[in-house]
XYZ file of C-alpha atoms in Angstrom:
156
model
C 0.000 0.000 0.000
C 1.038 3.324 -0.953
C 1.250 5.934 2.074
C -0.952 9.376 0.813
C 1.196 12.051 -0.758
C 2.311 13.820 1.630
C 3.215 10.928 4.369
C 6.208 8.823 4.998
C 7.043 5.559 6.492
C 9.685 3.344 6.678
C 13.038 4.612 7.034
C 12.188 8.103 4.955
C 9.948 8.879 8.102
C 12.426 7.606 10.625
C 14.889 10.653 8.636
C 11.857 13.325 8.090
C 11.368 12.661 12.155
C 15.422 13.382 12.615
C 15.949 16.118 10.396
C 13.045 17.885 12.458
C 14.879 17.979 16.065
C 14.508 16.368 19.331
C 11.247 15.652 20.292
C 10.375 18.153 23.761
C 9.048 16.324 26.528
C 5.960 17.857 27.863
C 5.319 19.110 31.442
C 2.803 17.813 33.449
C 1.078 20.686 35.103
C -1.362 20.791 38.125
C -3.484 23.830 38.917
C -4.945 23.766 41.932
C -8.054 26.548 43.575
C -10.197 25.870 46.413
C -13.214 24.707 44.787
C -11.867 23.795 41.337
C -14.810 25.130 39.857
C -14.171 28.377 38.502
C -10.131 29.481 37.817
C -8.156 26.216 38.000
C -10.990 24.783 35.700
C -10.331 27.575 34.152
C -6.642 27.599 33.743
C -6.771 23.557 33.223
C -9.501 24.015 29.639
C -6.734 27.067 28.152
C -3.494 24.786 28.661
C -5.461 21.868 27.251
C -6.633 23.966 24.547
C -3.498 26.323 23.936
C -0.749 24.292 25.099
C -0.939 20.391 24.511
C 1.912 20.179 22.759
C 4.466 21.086 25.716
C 1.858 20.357 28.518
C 0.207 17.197 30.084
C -2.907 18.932 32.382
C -4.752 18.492 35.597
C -6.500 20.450 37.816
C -8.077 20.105 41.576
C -9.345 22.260 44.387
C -8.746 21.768 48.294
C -11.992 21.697 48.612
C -13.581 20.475 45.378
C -17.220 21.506 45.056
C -20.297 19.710 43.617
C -20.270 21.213 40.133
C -18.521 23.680 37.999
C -20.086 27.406 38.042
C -22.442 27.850 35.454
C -21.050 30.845 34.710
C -17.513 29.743 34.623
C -18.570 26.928 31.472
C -20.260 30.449 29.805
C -17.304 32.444 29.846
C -14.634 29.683 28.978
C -17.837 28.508 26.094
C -17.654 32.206 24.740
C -13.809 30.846 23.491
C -15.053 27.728 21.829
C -13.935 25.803 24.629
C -16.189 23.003 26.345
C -16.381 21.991 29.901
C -18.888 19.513 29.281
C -16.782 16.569 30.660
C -15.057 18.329 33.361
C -15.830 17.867 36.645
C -14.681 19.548 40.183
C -11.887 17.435 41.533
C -9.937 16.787 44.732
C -5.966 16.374 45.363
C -6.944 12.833 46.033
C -7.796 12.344 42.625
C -4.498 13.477 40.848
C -1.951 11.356 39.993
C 0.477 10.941 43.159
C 3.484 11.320 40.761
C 5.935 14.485 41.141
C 4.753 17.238 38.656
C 6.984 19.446 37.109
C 4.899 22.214 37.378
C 2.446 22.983 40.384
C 0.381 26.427 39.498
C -1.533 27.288 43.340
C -4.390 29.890 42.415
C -5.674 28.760 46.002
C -3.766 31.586 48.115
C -2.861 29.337 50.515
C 0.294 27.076 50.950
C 0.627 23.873 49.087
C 2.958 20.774 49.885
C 2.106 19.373 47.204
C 5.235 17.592 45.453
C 5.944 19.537 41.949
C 9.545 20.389 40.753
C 8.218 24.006 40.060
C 5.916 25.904 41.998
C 4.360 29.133 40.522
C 1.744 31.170 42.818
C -0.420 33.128 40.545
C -3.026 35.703 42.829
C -6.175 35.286 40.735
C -9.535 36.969 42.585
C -12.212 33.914 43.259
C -15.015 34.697 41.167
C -17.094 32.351 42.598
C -20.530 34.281 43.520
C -19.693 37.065 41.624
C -21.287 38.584 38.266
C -20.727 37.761 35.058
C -18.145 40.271 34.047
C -15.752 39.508 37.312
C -15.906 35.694 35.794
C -15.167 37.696 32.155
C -12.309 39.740 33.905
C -11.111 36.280 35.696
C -10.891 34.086 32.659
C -8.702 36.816 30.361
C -6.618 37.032 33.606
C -5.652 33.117 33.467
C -5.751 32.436 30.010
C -3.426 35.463 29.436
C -0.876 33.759 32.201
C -1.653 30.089 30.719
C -0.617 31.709 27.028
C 2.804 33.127 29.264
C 3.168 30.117 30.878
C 2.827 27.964 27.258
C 5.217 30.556 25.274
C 7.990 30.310 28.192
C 7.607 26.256 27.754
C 7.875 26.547 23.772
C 11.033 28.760 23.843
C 12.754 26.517 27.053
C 15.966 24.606 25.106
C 14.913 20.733 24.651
């Protein structure tokens, strides 16, 4: 069978793959809020959306609640984004294994084990109206997009 135009395999892939660098490892990145409904959801749908070529995602609250704020799926929607099959999670939930990147939007201190930690003073929107969840999401998803473009430009 002939590959489509356009698509190698065999050896000529093995040298198309080799002539195109070393392959970057991606990070695996935890966010963690208190209720991990509204801004680690939040930050978790950008980096899965923006940055899933240098990032493997969670996200978890201290305290998870029993849903995701309605409003929080409307404003992260308005970006073509889905939170349809996300769901508010606790730490016990994440993988026990060392991440290489723990982002704490909680304000409180974490021991959780993470190579990196990064502490990134977000308001809780949680109760609030529509435009502080607005205000909240371009917050995060402009330091998810820093976050991304520092992980792109890191040497492999």
């Amino acid at each position: 069978m002939v590959p489509p135009r356009g698509m190698r395999s065999g050896r000529g892939a093995l040298r198309q793959r080799a002539r195109a660098g070393p392959v970057r490892a991606k990070q695996r990145v935890l966010f963690v809020c208190i209720g991990n409904s509204c801004r680690s959801q939040m930050a978790e749908a950008f980096a899965r959306a923006y940055g899933s070529d240098v990032m493997l995602v969670w996200s978890a609250g201290l305290s998870p609640a029993t849903l995701i704020a309605p409003l929080t799926k409307k404003v992260v929607g308005e970006r073509g984004i889905s939170l349809d099959e996300h769901f508010p999670k606790g730490l016990d939930y994440i993988p026990r294994e060392r991440f290489d990147i723990l982002v704490n939007l909680s304000g409180t201190t974490l021991s959780f084990p993470a190579a990196r930690k990064l502490e990134w003073r977000v308001r809780d929107p949680i109760g609030q109206k529509e435009e502080v969840y607005r205000s909240v999401a371009a917050e995060i998803e402009g330091l998810v997009m820093r976050l991304i473009l520092e992980l792109r430009s890191a040497p492999v």
